[in-house]
Coordinates of C-alpha atoms and ligand atoms in Angstrom, one line a residue:
X1 CA -11.3 5.7 -1.8
X2 CA -9.6 8.0 0.7
X3 CA -6.6 6.9 2.8
X4 CA -8.7 6.1 5.9
X5 CA -11.1 3.9 4.0
X6 CA -8.2 2.1 2.3
X7 CA -6.5 1.4 5.7
X8 CA -9.8 0.4 7.3
X9 CA -10.6 -2.0 4.4
X10 CA -7.3 -3.7 4.9
X11 CA -7.6 -3.9 8.6
X12 CA -11.2 -5.2 8.6
X13 CA -10.0 -8.2 6.6
X14 CA -8.3 -9.4 9.6
X15 CA -9.2 -9.9 13.2
X16 CA -9.3 -6.6 15.1
X17 CA -8.3 -8.5 18.3
X18 CA -4.6 -8.6 18.6
X19 CA -2.9 -11.9 19.5
X20 CA -1.6 -11.0 22.9
X21 CA 2.1 -11.8 23.0
X22 CA 3.1 -13.8 26.0
X23 CA 5.4 -11.6 28.0
X24 CA 8.9 -12.9 28.4
X25 CA 8.9 -12.1 32.1
X26 CA 6.2 -11.3 34.7
X27 CA 6.6 -7.6 34.4
X28 CA 5.7 -7.2 30.7
X29 CA 7.1 -6.6 27.3
X30 CA 6.9 -3.7 24.9
X31 CA 7.7 -4.4 21.3
X32 CA 8.7 -1.3 19.4
X33 CA 8.5 -0.8 15.6
X34 CA 10.8 2.0 14.5
X35 CA 13.3 2.8 11.8
X36 CA 16.2 4.2 13.7
X37 CA 19.0 2.1 12.3
X38 CA 21.8 4.5 11.4
X39 CA 24.8 4.6 13.8
X40 CA 23.6 7.9 15.4
X41 CA 19.9 6.9 15.5
X42 CA 20.7 3.5 17.0
X43 CA 22.7 5.2 19.8
X44 CA 19.7 7.5 20.5
X45 CA 17.1 4.7 20.6
X46 CA 19.3 2.7 22.9
X47 CA 18.7 5.4 25.5
X48 CA 15.0 4.6 25.6
X49 CA 15.5 0.9 25.6
X50 CA 17.9 1.1 28.6
X51 CA 15.5 3.2 30.6
X52 CA 12.6 0.8 29.9
X53 CA 14.7 -2.2 30.9
X54 CA 15.9 -0.4 34.0
X55 CA 12.3 -0.4 35.1
X56 CA 12.2 -4.2 34.7
X57 CA 10.3 -4.4 31.4
X58 CA 11.4 -6.3 28.3
X59 CA 12.1 -4.3 25.2
X60 CA 11.5 -6.2 22.0
X61 CA 13.3 -4.3 19.2
X62 CA 11.6 -4.4 15.8
X63 CA 13.7 -2.0 13.8
X64 CA 12.9 -1.8 10.1
X65 CA 15.7 -0.1 8.1
X66 CA 14.8 2.6 5.7
X67 CA 15.1 6.4 6.2
X68 CA 11.8 8.3 6.9
X69 CA 10.0 5.0 7.7
X70 CA 8.1 4.0 4.6
X71 CA 9.4 0.4 4.9
X72 CA 8.5 0.4 8.6
X73 CA 5.0 1.6 7.8
X74 CA 4.5 -1.2 5.4
X75 CA 5.6 -3.8 8.0
X76 CA 3.4 -2.2 10.6
X77 CA 0.3 -2.4 8.3
X78 CA 1.0 -6.0 7.6
X79 CA 1.4 -6.8 11.3
X80 CA -1.9 -5.1 12.1
X81 CA -3.8 -6.7 9.2
X82 CA -2.7 -10.1 10.5
X83 CA -4.0 -9.3 13.9
X84 CA -0.5 -9.0 15.5
X85 CA 0.2 -5.3 16.3
X86 CA 3.3 -4.4 18.2
X87 CA 2.9 -2.6 21.6
X88 CA 4.4 0.6 20.2
X89 CA 5.2 2.0 16.8
X90 CA 6.8 5.1 15.5
X91 CA 3.7 6.8 13.9
X92 CA 3.7 10.5 13.1
X93 CA 1.6 13.5 12.3
X94 CA -1.7 13.2 10.4
X95 CA -1.2 9.5 10.1
X96 CA -2.0 9.3 13.8
X97 CA -5.5 10.5 13.0
X98 CA -5.9 7.7 10.5
X99 CA -4.8 5.0 13.0
X100 CA -6.9 6.7 15.7
X101 CA -10.0 6.5 13.4
X102 CA -9.6 2.7 13.2
X103 CA -9.9 2.5 17.0
X104 CA -6.7 0.6 17.2
X105 CA -4.6 3.0 19.4
X106 CA -4.6 2.9 23.2
X107 CA -5.5 6.1 24.9
X108 CA -2.7 7.5 27.0
X109 CA -4.7 10.0 29.0
X110 CA -3.9 8.5 32.4
X111 CA -0.2 8.7 31.8
X112 CA -0.6 12.2 30.3
X113 CA -2.6 13.5 33.2
X114 CA -0.3 12.0 35.9
X115 CA 2.7 13.6 34.2
X116 CA 1.2 16.9 33.1
X117 CA 1.7 16.5 29.4
X118 CA -0.7 19.4 28.7
X119 CA 1.5 21.7 30.8
X120 CA 4.8 20.5 29.3
X121 CA 4.0 20.4 25.6
X122 CA 3.3 23.3 23.2
X123 CA -0.2 23.3 21.7
X124 CA 1.2 22.4 18.2
X125 CA 2.9 19.3 19.6
X126 CA 0.0 18.3 22.0
X127 CA -2.6 18.6 19.2
X128 CA -0.6 16.4 16.9
X129 CA -0.5 13.7 19.5
X130 CA -4.3 13.7 20.2
X131 CA -7.1 11.8 18.4
X132 CA -10.6 13.0 19.2
X133 CA -9.2 14.9 22.2
X134 CA -7.3 12.0 23.7
X135 CA -3.6 11.4 23.7
X136 CA -2.8 8.4 21.5
X137 CA 1.0 8.9 21.2
X138 CA 3.9 10.3 23.1
X139 CA 6.3 12.8 21.3
X140 CA 10.0 12.3 21.8
X141 CA 11.6 15.1 20.0
X142 CA 11.4 18.0 17.5
X143 CA 13.6 17.8 14.4
X144 CA 14.1 20.8 12.1
X145 CA 14.1 19.8 8.5
X146 CA 15.3 23.0 6.7
X147 CA 19.0 22.7 7.4
X148 CA 22.1 22.9 5.3
X149 CA 25.1 20.9 6.7
X150 CA 28.6 22.1 5.8
X151 CA 32.1 20.8 6.1
X152 CA 34.2 24.0 6.7
X153 CA 37.5 22.3 5.9
X154 CA 36.2 21.4 2.5
X155 CA 34.8 24.9 2.0
X156 CA 38.2 26.3 2.8
X157 CA 40.0 24.0 0.3
X158 CA 37.5 25.1 -2.4
X159 CA 38.1 28.8 -1.5
X160 CA 34.7 29.5 0.0
X161 CA 34.8 31.8 2.9
X162 CA 31.2 31.9 4.1
X163 CA 28.1 29.8 4.4
X164 CA 25.5 30.4 1.7
X165 CA 22.4 32.3 2.8
X166 CA 20.7 32.6 -0.6
X167 CA 20.1 30.2 -3.4
X168 CA 22.5 32.2 -5.6
X169 CA 25.2 31.9 -3.0
X170 CA 24.5 28.2 -2.7
X171 CA 25.0 27.8 -6.5
X172 CA 28.2 29.8 -6.3
X173 CA 29.5 27.6 -3.5
X174 CA 28.4 24.5 -5.6
X175 CA 30.4 25.8 -8.6
X176 CA 33.6 26.3 -6.5
X177 CA 33.3 22.9 -4.9
X178 CA 32.8 21.3 -8.2
X179 CA 35.8 23.1 -9.7
X180 CA 37.9 21.9 -6.7
X181 CA 37.0 18.3 -7.3
X182 CA 34.4 17.7 -4.5
X183 CA 30.8 16.6 -4.7
X184 CA 29.1 19.9 -3.9
X185 CA 25.9 18.5 -2.5
X186 CA 25.8 15.0 -0.9
X187 CA 22.5 13.4 -1.6
X188 CA 20.9 9.9 -1.6
X189 CA 18.6 8.9 -4.4
X190 CA 15.4 8.1 -2.4
X191 CA 12.1 9.8 -2.9
X192 CA 11.9 11.2 0.7
X193 CA 15.4 12.6 0.3
X194 CA 14.4 14.3 -3.0
X195 CA 11.3 15.7 -1.3
X196 CA 13.3 17.0 1.7
X197 CA 15.3 19.2 -0.8
X198 CA 12.1 20.1 -2.7
X199 CA 10.2 21.2 0.4
X200 CA 13.2 23.4 1.4
X201 CA 13.0 25.1 -2.0
X202 CA 9.3 25.6 -1.7
X203 CA 9.8 27.2 1.7
X204 CA 12.6 29.4 0.4
X205 CA 11.0 30.5 -2.8
X206 CA 7.3 30.7 -1.8
X207 CA 7.7 31.6 1.9
X208 CA 5.9 30.0 4.9
X209 CA 2.6 31.1 3.5
X210 CA 3.1 29.6 0.1
X211 CA 4.5 26.4 1.7
X212 CA 1.4 26.1 3.8
X213 CA -0.9 26.6 0.9
X214 CA 0.9 24.0 -1.2
X215 CA 1.4 21.2 1.4
X216 CA -1.2 21.7 4.1
X217 CA -4.0 23.1 2.0
X218 CA -2.9 21.5 -1.3
X219 CA -4.2 24.6 -3.0
X220 CA -4.3 24.1 -6.7
X221 CA -3.6 27.7 -7.6
X222 CA -0.4 27.6 -5.5
X223 CA 0.7 24.2 -6.9
X224 CA 0.3 25.4 -10.5
X225 CA 1.7 29.0 -9.9
X226 CA 4.7 30.5 -11.7
X227 CA 6.5 30.4 -8.3
X228 CA 6.2 26.6 -8.4
X229 CA 7.9 26.7 -11.8
X230 CA 10.6 28.6 -10.1
X231 CA 10.9 25.9 -7.5
X232 CA 11.2 23.1 -10.0
X233 CA 13.8 25.2 -12.0
X234 CA 15.8 25.5 -8.8
X235 CA 15.5 21.8 -8.1
X236 CA 16.8 21.1 -11.5
X237 CA 19.8 23.4 -10.9
X238 CA 20.5 21.9 -7.5
X239 CA 20.4 18.3 -9.0
X240 CA 23.5 19.3 -11.1
X241 CA 25.5 19.6 -7.9
X242 CA 24.6 16.0 -6.8
X243 CA 26.4 12.9 -7.7
X244 CA 24.8 11.0 -10.6
X245 CA 25.4 7.6 -9.0
X246 CA 23.2 8.4 -6.0
X247 CA 20.2 6.1 -6.8
X248 CA 19.1 4.2 -3.7
X249 CA 21.8 5.7 -1.5
X250 CA 20.8 6.0 2.2
X251 CA 20.9 9.5 3.8
X252 CA 23.5 8.5 6.4
X253 CA 25.9 7.5 3.6
X254 CA 25.4 10.9 2.1
X255 CA 26.1 12.5 5.5
X256 CA 29.3 10.3 5.7
X257 CA 30.5 11.8 2.4
X258 CA 30.4 15.3 4.0
X259 CA 31.9 14.1 7.3
X260 CA 34.8 12.3 5.4
X261 CA 35.5 15.4 3.3
X262 CA 34.4 14.0 0.0
X263 CA 31.5 16.4 -0.3
X264 CA 30.9 20.0 0.9
X265 CA 27.3 20.1 1.9
X266 CA 24.1 18.2 2.5
X267 CA 20.5 19.5 2.7
X268 CA 18.9 17.3 5.4
X269 CA 17.0 17.4 8.7
X270 CA 19.0 17.4 11.9
X271 CA 19.0 13.7 12.3
X272 CA 22.1 14.2 10.1
X273 CA 23.7 15.7 13.2
X274 CA 23.4 12.3 14.9
X275 CA 25.9 10.9 12.4
X276 CA 28.3 13.8 13.1
X277 CA 27.9 13.3 16.8
X278 CA 28.5 9.5 16.5
X279 CA 31.7 10.3 14.5
X280 CA 32.9 12.4 17.4
X281 CA 32.6 15.7 15.5
X282 CA 31.8 19.1 17.2
X283 CA 29.1 21.5 16.0
X284 CA 30.5 24.9 15.0
X285 CA 34.0 23.5 14.7
X286 CA 34.1 20.4 12.6
X287 CA 30.8 21.2 10.9
X288 CA 28.4 24.0 10.5
X289 CA 24.6 24.0 10.4
X290 CA 22.8 26.9 8.8
X291 CA 19.2 27.3 7.6
X292 CA 18.6 26.0 4.1
X293 CA 19.5 29.1 2.0
X294 CA 16.4 31.3 1.6
X295 CA 14.6 29.9 4.6
X296 CA 16.1 31.7 7.6
X297 CA 13.2 32.7 10.0
X298 CA 11.0 29.8 8.9
X299 CA 11.1 26.3 10.4
X300 CA 9.8 23.1 9.0
X301 CA 9.2 20.7 12.0
X302 CA 9.2 17.0 12.2
X303 CA 8.0 15.5 15.5
X304 CA 8.8 11.8 16.2
X305 CA 6.3 10.1 18.3
X306 CA 5.4 6.6 19.6
X307 CA 1.8 5.4 19.4
X308 CA 0.6 2.5 21.5
X309 CA -1.7 -0.2 20.2
X310 CA -4.5 -1.7 22.2
X311 CA -3.3 -4.8 24.0
X312 CA -4.9 -7.1 26.5
X313 CA -2.1 -8.4 28.7
X314 CA -1.8 -6.2 31.8
X315 CA 2.0 -6.5 32.0
X316 CA 2.4 -5.4 28.4
X317 CA 0.1 -2.5 29.0
X318 CA 2.1 -1.5 32.0
X319 CA 5.3 -1.7 29.8
X320 CA 3.6 0.6 27.2
X321 CA 2.7 3.1 29.9
X322 CA 6.3 3.0 31.3
X323 CA 7.7 3.8 27.9
X324 CA 5.2 6.7 27.5
X325 CA 6.1 8.1 30.9
X326 CA 9.9 7.8 30.3
X327 CA 9.7 9.6 27.0
X328 CA 8.9 13.0 28.5
X329 CA 11.2 12.6 31.5
X330 CA 14.1 15.1 31.5
X331 CA 16.7 12.3 31.9
X332 CA 15.5 10.8 28.6
X333 CA 14.9 14.1 26.8
X334 CA 18.5 15.3 27.4
X335 CA 20.4 12.2 26.4
X336 CA 18.2 11.0 23.6
X337 CA 18.0 14.4 21.9
X338 CA 21.8 15.0 22.2
X339 CA 22.3 11.7 20.4
X340 CA 19.5 12.2 17.9
X341 CA 20.3 15.7 16.7
X342 CA 16.8 17.0 17.6
X343 CA 15.7 19.3 20.4
X344 CA 13.6 18.4 23.4
X345 CA 9.9 18.4 23.0
X346 CA 9.3 20.1 26.3
X347 CA 10.4 23.7 26.6
X348 CA 11.5 23.8 30.3
X349 CA 14.9 22.1 29.9
X350 CA 18.3 23.7 30.1
X351 CA 19.5 24.2 26.5
X352 CA 23.0 25.1 27.6
X353 CA 23.6 21.3 27.8
X354 CA 23.1 21.1 24.0
X355 CA 25.4 22.1 21.2
X356 CA 25.2 25.3 19.1
X357 CA 23.0 23.7 16.4
X358 CA 20.4 22.5 18.9
X359 CA 20.5 25.9 20.7
X360 CA 19.8 27.6 17.4
X361 CA 17.1 25.2 16.5
X362 CA 15.2 25.8 19.8
X363 CA 15.6 29.6 19.4
X364 CA 14.4 29.5 15.8
X365 CA 11.5 27.1 16.7
X366 CA 10.2 29.5 19.3
X367 CA 10.7 32.6 17.1
X368 CA 9.0 30.9 14.1
X369 CA 6.1 29.8 16.3
X370 CA 5.6 33.4 17.3
X371 CA 5.9 34.7 13.8
X372 CA 3.5 32.1 12.3
X373 CA 6.4 30.6 10.3
X374 CA 6.3 27.2 11.9
X375 CA 5.4 24.7 9.2
X376 CA 4.9 20.9 9.3
X377 CA 7.3 19.0 7.1
X378 CA 5.6 17.4 4.1
X379 CA 8.5 15.0 3.4
X380 CA 8.4 13.7 7.0
X381 CA 4.7 13.0 7.1
X382 CA 3.7 16.0 9.2
X383 CA 1.7 18.0 6.6
X384 CA -0.6 15.5 4.8
X385 CA -1.7 11.9 4.9
X386 CA 0.7 9.3 3.4
X387 CA -1.3 8.9 0.2
X388 CA -1.0 12.6 -0.7
X389 CA 2.6 12.6 0.4
X390 CA 3.3 9.6 -1.9
X391 CA 1.7 11.5 -4.9
X392 CA 4.1 14.4 -4.3
X393 CA 7.1 12.1 -3.8
X394 CA 6.4 10.5 -7.2
X395 CA 6.2 13.7 -9.1
X396 CA 9.4 15.1 -7.5
X397 CA 11.4 12.0 -7.9
X398 CA 10.3 11.4 -11.5
X399 CA 11.2 15.1 -12.2
X400 CA 14.7 14.7 -10.8
X401 CA 15.3 11.4 -12.7
X402 CA 14.4 13.0 -16.0
X403 CA 17.0 15.4 -17.2
X404 CA 14.5 16.7 -19.9
X405 CA 11.6 17.2 -17.5
X406 CA 9.9 20.6 -17.9
X407 CA 9.7 22.7 -14.7
X408 CA 6.7 24.6 -16.1
X409 CA 4.7 21.4 -16.3
X410 CA 5.6 19.7 -13.0
X411 CA 3.3 21.8 -10.8
X412 CA 0.2 20.8 -12.8
X413 CA 1.3 17.2 -12.6
X414 CA 1.6 17.5 -8.9
X415 CA -1.8 19.1 -8.5
X416 CA -3.4 16.2 -10.6
X417 CA -1.5 13.5 -8.7
X418 CA -2.6 15.0 -5.3
X419 CA -6.2 15.2 -6.5
X420 CA -6.3 11.5 -7.4
X421 CA -4.7 10.5 -4.1
X422 CA -7.3 12.4 -2.0
Ligands
GAL1 C1 12.6 11.0 9.8 C2 12.4 10.7 11.2 C3 13.8 11.0 11.9 C4 14.9 10.2 11.1 C5 14.8 10.3 9.6 C6 15.7 9.4 8.9 O1 11.3 10.9 9.1 O2 11.5 11.6 11.8 O3 13.7 10.6 13.2 O4 14.8 8.9 11.5 O5 13.5 10.1 9.2 O6 15.3 8.1 9.0

């Protein structure tokens, strides 16, 4: 059974007619399911809430903690299956197609037309937001995933004078940090975090083309190639620079270790920057952002978007449309993205208002787009459906948990796991 059929079966067990929530006031309510609960993320989502409230609508916050959103997605499915969908939910990438196929998402074409979304968004972004040619979600940002975050004061104490650009330099920095008593690579032990590191290695070792074949096409020859053995060998090596007690640790706690000077580096998407910003730290001075070693010139993107569910109450529908309209307004795009660590999803804004990491991200996004090196993040649900992603996560996390795991066997395990998830 494929992912769409599985979701459809679950949903068909329940009424497809949502219980229309009674709006708390006459203007309408939008309930928003999202997973932005870290300090920096909460500061970012507050910007959206305040703008919706300023327009006289009620924001019902349904945050579900858990990085990368798998807990939020479970809650969302349960809500929908019981006939009680929220007005809006953070749904991303190919998953939008699956929800769209169930005919549960409200088209946003009127808002899109009135606000020129087709003119403002790049084709890559606009196509991701459309189901069957209709907008069913509004994008809020673009995150880059293949970043390495560095605390330069810690590097200095460990005698490292430059940011690593290759894997060998990364290992050398790791050795020096370890010798100086620091955790070289801060990391939380959760499957999506493991796969964030893994996909960075695939990009670095196999290039954008190999990455695409592995994660977008799920090409068996690529998944079982000697290059994939090289990737797993590197993953094993990188794990030796992570703290052994990391099981279950949230990503923002790992970021805090780098901010607090206990660890030297973290491989993480630029939502990590939201924590540095919330801690009052300045890009280029208190911390450095560089492409994950080996991946300069390539860009793994992760677009956050809000999908709207079909509702009946006119006021609540108006609240959904208001949220969708606000999300692409310059006022929101500037402040939200400065807090979130991401870059604006429209390309006509003044990037001089952003810090050096965001400026580099925008430049690299545009260059990678031109060079055909813009790739959707697998770990952040942009490359495959969630069933295939789950299969990859399991293989990667089991591999990292088993010190005796054989790198030359992991690719074949992954290919088999993907096949049975398809
Ligand atoms: C990503 C999401 C980001 C950030 C991160 C950590 O998947 O796109 O916005 O929230 O997870 O939770």
